Coordinates of C-alpha atoms and ligand atoms in Angstrom, one line a residue:
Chain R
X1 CA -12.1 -10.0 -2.5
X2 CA -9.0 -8.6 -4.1
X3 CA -8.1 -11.3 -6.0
X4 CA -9.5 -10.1 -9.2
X5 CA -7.2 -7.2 -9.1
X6 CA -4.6 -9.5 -8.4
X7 CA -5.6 -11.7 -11.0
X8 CA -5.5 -8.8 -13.3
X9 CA -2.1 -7.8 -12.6
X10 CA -0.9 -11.5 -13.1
X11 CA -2.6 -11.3 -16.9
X12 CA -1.1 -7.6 -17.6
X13 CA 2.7 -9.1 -16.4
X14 CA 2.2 -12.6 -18.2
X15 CA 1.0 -11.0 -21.5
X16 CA 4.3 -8.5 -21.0
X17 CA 6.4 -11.4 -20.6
X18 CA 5.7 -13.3 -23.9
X19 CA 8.9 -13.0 -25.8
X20 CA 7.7 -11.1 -28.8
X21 CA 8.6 -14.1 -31.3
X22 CA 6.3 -16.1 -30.0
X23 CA 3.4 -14.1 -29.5
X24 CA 1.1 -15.9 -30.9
X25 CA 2.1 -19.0 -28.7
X26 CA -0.3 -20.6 -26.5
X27 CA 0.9 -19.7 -22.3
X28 CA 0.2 -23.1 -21.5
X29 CA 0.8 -22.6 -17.2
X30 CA 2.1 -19.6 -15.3
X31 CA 3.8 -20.4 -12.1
X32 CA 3.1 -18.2 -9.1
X33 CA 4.6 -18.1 -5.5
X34 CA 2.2 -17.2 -2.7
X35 CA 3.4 -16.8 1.0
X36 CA 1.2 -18.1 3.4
X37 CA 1.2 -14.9 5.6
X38 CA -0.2 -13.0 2.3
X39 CA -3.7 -12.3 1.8
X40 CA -4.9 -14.6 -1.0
X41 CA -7.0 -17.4 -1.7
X42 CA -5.7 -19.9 -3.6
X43 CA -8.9 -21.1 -5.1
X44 CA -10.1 -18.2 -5.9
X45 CA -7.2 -16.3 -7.1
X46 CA -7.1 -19.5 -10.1
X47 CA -11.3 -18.8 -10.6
X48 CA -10.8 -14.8 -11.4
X49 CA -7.9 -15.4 -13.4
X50 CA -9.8 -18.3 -15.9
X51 CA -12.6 -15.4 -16.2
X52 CA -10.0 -12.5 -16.7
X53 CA -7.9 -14.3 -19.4
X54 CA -10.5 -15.9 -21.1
X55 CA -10.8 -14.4 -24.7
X56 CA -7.0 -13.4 -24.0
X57 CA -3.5 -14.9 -25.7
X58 CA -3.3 -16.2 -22.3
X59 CA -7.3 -18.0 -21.9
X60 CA -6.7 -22.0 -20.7
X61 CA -3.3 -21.3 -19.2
X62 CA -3.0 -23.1 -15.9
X63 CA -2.7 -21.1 -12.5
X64 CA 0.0 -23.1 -11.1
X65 CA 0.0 -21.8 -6.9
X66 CA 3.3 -22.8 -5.2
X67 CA 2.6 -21.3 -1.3
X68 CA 5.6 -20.3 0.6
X69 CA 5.9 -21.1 4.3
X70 CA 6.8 -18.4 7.1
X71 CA 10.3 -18.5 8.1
X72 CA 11.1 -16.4 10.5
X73 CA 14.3 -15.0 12.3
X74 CA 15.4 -14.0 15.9
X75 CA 16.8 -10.1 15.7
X76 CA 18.3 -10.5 19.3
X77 CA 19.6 -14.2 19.0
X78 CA 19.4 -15.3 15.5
X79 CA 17.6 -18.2 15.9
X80 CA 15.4 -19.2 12.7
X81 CA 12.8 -21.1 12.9
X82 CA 9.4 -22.2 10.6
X83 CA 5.6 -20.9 12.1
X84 CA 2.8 -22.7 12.1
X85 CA 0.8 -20.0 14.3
X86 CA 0.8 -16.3 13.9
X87 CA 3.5 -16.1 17.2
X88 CA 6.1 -14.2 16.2
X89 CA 8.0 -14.3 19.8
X90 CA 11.3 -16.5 19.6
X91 CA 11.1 -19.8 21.8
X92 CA 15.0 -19.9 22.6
X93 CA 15.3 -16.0 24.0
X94 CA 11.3 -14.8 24.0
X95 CA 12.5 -11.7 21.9
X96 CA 9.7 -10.1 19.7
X97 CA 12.0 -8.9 17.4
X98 CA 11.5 -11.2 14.8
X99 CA 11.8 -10.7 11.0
X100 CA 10.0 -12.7 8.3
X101 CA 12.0 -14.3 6.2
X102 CA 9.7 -15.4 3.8
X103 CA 6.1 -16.0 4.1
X104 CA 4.7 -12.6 2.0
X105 CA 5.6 -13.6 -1.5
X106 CA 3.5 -13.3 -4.3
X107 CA 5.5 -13.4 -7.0
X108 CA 5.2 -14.6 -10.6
X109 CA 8.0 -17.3 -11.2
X110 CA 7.6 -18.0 -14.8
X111 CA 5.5 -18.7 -17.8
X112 CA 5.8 -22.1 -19.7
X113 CA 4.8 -21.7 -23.1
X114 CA 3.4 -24.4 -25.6
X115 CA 6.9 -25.2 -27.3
X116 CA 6.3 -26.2 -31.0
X117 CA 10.0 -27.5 -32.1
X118 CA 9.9 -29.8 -28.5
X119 CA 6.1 -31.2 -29.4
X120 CA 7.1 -31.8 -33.1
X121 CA 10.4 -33.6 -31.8
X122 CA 8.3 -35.2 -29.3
X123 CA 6.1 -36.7 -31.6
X124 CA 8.7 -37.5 -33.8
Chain L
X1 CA -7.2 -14.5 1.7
X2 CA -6.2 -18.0 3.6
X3 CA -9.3 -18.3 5.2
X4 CA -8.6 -18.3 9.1
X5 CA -8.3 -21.7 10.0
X6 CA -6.2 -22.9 6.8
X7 CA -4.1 -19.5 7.5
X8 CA -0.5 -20.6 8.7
X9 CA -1.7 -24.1 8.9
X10 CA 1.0 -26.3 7.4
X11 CA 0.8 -29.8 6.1
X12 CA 3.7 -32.3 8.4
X13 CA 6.5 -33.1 6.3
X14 CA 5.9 -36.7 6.0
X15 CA 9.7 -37.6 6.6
X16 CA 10.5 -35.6 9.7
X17 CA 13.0 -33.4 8.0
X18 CA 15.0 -30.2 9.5
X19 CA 14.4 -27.5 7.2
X20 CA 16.6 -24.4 7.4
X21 CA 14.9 -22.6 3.9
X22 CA 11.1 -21.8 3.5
X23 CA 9.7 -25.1 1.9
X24 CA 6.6 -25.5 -0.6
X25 CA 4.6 -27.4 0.5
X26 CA 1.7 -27.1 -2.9
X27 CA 0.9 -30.6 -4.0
X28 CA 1.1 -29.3 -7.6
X29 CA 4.7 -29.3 -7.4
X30 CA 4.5 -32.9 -7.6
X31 CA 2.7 -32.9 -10.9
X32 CA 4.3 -32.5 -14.4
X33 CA 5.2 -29.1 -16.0
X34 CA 3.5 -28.6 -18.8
X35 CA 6.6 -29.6 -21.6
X36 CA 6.3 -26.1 -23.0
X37 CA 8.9 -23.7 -22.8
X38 CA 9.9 -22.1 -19.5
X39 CA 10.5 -18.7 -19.5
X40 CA 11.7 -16.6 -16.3
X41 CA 9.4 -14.0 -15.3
X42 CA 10.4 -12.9 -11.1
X43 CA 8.2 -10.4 -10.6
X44 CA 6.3 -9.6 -7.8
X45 CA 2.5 -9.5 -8.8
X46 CA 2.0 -6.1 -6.8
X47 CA 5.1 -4.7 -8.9
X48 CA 2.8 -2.1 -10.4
X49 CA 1.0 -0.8 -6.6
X50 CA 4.5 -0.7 -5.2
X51 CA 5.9 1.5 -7.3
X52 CA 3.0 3.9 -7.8
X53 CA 3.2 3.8 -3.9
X54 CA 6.5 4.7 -4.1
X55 CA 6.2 7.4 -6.0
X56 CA 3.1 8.9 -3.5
X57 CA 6.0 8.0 -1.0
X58 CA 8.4 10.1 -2.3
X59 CA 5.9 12.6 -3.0
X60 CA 4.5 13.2 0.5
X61 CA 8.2 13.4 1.6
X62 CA 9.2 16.0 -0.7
X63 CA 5.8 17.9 0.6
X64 CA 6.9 17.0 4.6
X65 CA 3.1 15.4 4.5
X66 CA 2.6 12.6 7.3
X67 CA 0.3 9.7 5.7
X68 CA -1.8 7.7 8.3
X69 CA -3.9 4.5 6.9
X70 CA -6.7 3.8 8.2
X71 CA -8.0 -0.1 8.3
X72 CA -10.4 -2.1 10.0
X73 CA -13.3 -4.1 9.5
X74 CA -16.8 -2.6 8.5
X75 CA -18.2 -0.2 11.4
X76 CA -15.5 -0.8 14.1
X77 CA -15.2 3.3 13.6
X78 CA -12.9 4.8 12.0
X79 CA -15.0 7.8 10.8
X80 CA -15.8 8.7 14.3
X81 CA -12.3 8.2 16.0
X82 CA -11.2 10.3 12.6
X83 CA -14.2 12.7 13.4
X84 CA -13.1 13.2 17.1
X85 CA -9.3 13.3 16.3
X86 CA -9.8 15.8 13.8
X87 CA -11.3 18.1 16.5
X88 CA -8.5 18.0 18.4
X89 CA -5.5 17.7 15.7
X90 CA -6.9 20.8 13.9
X91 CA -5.8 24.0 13.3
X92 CA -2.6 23.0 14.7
X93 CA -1.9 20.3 12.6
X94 CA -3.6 21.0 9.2
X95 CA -5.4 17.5 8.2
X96 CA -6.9 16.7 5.1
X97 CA -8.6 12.6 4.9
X98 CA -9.3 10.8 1.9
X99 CA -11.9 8.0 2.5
X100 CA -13.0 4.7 0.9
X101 CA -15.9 3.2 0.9
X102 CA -17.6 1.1 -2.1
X103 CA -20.5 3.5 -2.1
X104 CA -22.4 6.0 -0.4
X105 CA -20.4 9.7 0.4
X106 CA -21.9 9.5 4.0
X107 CA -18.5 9.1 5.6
X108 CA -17.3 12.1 3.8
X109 CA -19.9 14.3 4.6
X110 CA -19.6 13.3 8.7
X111 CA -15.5 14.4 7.9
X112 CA -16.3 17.6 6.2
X113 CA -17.9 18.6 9.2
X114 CA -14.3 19.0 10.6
X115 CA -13.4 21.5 8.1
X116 CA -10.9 19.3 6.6
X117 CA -10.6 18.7 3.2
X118 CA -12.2 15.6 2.3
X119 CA -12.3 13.2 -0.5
X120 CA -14.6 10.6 -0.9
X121 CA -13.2 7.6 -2.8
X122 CA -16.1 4.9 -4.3
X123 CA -14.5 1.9 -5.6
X124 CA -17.7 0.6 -7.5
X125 CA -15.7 2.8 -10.4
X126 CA -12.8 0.7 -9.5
X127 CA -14.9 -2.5 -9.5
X128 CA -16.0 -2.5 -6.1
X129 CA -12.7 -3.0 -4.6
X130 CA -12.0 -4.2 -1.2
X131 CA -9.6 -1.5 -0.2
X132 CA -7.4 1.0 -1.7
X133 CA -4.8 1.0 -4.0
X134 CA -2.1 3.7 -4.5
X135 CA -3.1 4.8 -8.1
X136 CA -6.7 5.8 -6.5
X137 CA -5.0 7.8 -3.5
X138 CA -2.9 9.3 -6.3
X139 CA -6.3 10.4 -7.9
X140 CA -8.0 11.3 -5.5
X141 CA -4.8 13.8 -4.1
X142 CA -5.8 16.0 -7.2
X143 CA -8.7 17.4 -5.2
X144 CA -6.8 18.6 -2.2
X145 CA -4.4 21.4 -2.2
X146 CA -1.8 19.3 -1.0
X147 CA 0.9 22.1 -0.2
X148 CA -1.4 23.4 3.0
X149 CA -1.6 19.9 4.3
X150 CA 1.0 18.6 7.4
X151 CA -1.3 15.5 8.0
X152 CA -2.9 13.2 5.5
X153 CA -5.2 10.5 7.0
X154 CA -6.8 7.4 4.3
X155 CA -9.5 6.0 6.5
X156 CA -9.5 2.9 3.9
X157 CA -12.4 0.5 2.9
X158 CA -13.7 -1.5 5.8
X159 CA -11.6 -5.2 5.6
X160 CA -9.4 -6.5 7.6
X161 CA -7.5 -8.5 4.6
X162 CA -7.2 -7.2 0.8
X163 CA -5.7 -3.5 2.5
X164 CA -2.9 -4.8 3.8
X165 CA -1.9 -6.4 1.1
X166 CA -1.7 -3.0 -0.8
X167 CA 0.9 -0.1 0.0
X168 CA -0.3 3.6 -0.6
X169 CA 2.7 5.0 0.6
X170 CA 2.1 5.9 3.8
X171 CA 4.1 6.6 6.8
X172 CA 2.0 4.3 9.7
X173 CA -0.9 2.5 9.6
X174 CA -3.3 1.3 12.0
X175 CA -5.8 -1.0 12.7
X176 CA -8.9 -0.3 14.7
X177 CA -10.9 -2.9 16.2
X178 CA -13.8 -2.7 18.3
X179 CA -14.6 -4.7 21.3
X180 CA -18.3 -6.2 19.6
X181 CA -16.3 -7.5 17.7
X182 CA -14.3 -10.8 19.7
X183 CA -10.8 -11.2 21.2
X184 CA -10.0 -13.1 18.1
X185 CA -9.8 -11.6 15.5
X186 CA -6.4 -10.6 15.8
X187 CA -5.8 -14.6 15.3
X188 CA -7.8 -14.9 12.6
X189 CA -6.5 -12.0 10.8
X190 CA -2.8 -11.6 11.7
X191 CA -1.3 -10.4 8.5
X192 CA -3.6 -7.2 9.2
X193 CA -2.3 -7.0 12.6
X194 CA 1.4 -7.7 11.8
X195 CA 1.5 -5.0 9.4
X196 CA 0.1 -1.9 11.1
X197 CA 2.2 -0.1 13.3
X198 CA -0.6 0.5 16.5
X199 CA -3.7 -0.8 16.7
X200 CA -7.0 1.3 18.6
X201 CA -9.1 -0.6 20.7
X202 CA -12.7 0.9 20.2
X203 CA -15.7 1.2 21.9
X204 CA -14.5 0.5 25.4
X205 CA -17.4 2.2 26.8
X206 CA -19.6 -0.9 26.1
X207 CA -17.0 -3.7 28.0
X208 CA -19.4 -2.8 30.8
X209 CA -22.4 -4.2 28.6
X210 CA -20.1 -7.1 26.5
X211 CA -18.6 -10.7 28.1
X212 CA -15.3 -9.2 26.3
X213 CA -12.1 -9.7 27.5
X214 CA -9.2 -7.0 26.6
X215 CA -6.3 -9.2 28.5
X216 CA -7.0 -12.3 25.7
X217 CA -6.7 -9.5 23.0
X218 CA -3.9 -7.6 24.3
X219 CA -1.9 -11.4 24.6
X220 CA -2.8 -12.3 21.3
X221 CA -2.0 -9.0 20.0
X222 CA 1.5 -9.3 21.9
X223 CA 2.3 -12.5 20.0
X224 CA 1.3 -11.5 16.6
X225 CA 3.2 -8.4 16.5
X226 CA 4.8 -7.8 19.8
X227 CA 5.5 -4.6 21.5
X228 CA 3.2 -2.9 18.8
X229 CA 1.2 0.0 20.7
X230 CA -2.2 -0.6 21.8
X231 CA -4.6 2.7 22.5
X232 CA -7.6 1.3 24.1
X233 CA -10.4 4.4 23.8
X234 CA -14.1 5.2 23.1
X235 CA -14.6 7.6 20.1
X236 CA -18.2 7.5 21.9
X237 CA -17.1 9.3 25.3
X238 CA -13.6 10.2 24.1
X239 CA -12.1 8.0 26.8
X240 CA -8.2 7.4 26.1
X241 CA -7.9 10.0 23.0
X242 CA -5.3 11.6 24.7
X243 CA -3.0 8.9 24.8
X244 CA -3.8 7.9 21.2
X245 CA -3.7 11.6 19.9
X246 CA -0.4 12.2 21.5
X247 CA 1.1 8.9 19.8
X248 CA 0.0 10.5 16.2
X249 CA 1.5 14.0 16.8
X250 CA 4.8 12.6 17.5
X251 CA 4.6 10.2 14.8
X252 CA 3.6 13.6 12.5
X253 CA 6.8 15.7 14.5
X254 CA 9.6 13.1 14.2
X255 CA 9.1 12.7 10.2
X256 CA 9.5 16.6 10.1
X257 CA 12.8 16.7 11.7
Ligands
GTP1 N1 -20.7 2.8 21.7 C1 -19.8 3.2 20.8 N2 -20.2 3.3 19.5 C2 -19.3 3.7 18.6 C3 -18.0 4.1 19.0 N3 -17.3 4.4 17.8 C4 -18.2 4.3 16.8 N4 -19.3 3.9 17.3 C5 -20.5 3.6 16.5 O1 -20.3 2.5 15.6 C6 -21.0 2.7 14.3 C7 -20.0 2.6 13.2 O2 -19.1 3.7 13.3 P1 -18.3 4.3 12.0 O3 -17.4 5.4 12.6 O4 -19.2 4.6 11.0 O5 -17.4 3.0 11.6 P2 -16.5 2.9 10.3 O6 -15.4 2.0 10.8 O7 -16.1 4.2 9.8 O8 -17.5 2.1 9.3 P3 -17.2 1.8 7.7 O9 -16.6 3.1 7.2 O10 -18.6 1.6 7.2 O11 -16.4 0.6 7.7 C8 -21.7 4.0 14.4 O12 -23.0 3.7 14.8 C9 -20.9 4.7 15.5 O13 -21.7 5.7 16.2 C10 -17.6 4.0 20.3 O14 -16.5 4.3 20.8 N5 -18.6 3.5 21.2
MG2 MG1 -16.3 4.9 7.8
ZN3 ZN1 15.9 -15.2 20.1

């Protein structure tokens, strides 16, 4: 159960992106990309980050999870191919030397905050 | 964690479609972005690990200190392969081991035995944490004279997830698993096993006693992360610690020269 740690971090990098003229903005959704080789639970990972920015500039902001799939590369004949297993031997030339390409993210993407000039024009 | 079976488990693409980039495959792409105001962030959520693991990195380098991580799942036994290997890696090789557990200093005082300088790590200060992160092994260096120290071993918490996820610096890590417990955990865990550099096969002296079967492990193991060394030995008996022992001291040699 790291994901509280994790969802610490996200807070601590979210509040340190907030331009500083619009501190006092709400964060409305923070956008997050998570490999699916990396070690993290979706569902959880949004549950420990409503509890660790509640109270917070950031509290009611949506967890938005995009997960990554593995892609993964042949070192000996380049072949590239998409996983859906953990094999990680190349079906054209049964090399093991294969790199992942993507697959470990977990990266935060942006922040959308609540944008008062587009809501006013909006409404107007 | 993606729990084992959801782990790697993609949804089809509904139109049949080659893909030659990683593709996202999260539903909530589909929905609407919340009409605020976008701002670019591209950082990696580990940013701040990373770099204090880089900086123990560097440090251990500029001492000539091999780092070993530890990891494995609760009681697979780490503390006595670390017991046993101290035994033998010691006075040649000085060793000093940092351990993690979320309480208790039991492991610690089974290390000290060895004579090695040992700190005991207890995450319940950190929150309980599932495994260590490089700030704490940072910490916890302070109570070691590190300059009389060739070999650094972190025997890390027991889980075979949240500590490889987390960098400490180290040179090599390893996984340990123990026969009791299944040929497939390898499967179920295979970031863990992708990301250490040999993995120790524990407890053989009970395959006489177990229905266990090291051939489905070793092929497993061989398609997670192939050509990644495999020790198989008892910390019990001391069966195959030669082969495993040997393995570390050239691993310690060839980062001194
Ligand atoms: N039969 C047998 N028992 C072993 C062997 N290695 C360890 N054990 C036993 O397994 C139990 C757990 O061993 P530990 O060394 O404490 O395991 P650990 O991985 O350090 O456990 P945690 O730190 O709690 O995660 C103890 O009762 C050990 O005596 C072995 O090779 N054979
Ligand atoms: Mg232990
Ligand atoms: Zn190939």
């Amino acid at each position: 159960m790291h994901e509280m740690s994790l969802a610490m971090e996200i807070l601590k990098i979210v509040q340190d992106s907030i331009p500083a003229d619009l501190i006092d903005a709400r964060v409305q959704r923070v956008n997050l990309k998570v490999g699916r080789m990396s070690a993290v639970v979706p569902d959880s990972l949004r549950f420990c980050f409503t509890v660790v920015s509640d109270k917070t500039n950031v509290a009611g902001a949506e967890l938005a999870i995009e997960e990554v799939a593995v892609e993964v590369r042949c070192g000996d004949c380049g072949h590239q191919w998409l996983i859906d297993a953990p094999v990680f031997v190349c079906p054209q030339c049964s090399s093991g030397r294969v790199e992942m390409l993507s697959g470990r993210e977990l990266d935060i993407v942006s922040i959308e905050i609540e944008d008062e000039e587009g809501s006013d024009a909006h409404a107007g | 964690m993606l729990t084992p079976d959801k782990r790697l488990i993609y949804r089809h693409h509904k139109d049949g479609h080659n893909h030659t980039h990683p593709h996202p495959f999260s539903p909530e792409l589909e929905t609407q972005r919340s009409g605020g105001r976008e701002i670019k962030v591209v950082r990696r959520v580990l940013d701040a690990n990373d770099m204090m693991a880089a900086r123990n990195r560097e440090f251990f380098a500029s001492k000539g200190i091999f780092v070993l991580n530890v990891m494995s799942s609760p009681g697979s036994g780490k503390t006595t392969i670390l017991q046993r290997s101290l035994a033998h890696l010691m006075p040649e090789l000085r060793c000093a081991v940092i351990v993690g557990d979320i309480c208790t200093t039991q492991d610690a005082d089974r290390l000290s035995l060895s004579g090695a300088p040992v700190v005991q790590v207890n995450t319940d200060q950190f929150g309980g944490d599932c495994h260590l992160a490089a700030h704490v092994i940072e910490r916890a260096m302070a109570g070691i004279d590190m300059d009389a120290v060739d070999l650094l071993i972190v025997e890390n918490i027991g889980n075979l997830v949240c500590p490889a996820e987390f960098d400490i610096g180290e040179d090599q890590r390893v996984v340990v698993l123990s026969v009791t417990e299944g040929e497939d955990k390898p499967a179920k865990y295979p970031l863990m096993f992708r990301e250490c550099d040999a993995m120790l096969l524990n407890k053989i002296d009970l395959l006489p006693y177990l229905e266990y079967d090291v051939e489905t492990t070793l092929q497993s193991v061989a398609q997670i992360h192939p050509g990644m060394p495999v020790f198989q030995i008892s910390a019990k008996s001391g069966q195959g610690m030669d082969a495993w022992l040997d393995w570390l001291r050239e691993q310690v040699r060839s980062k001194r020269t």
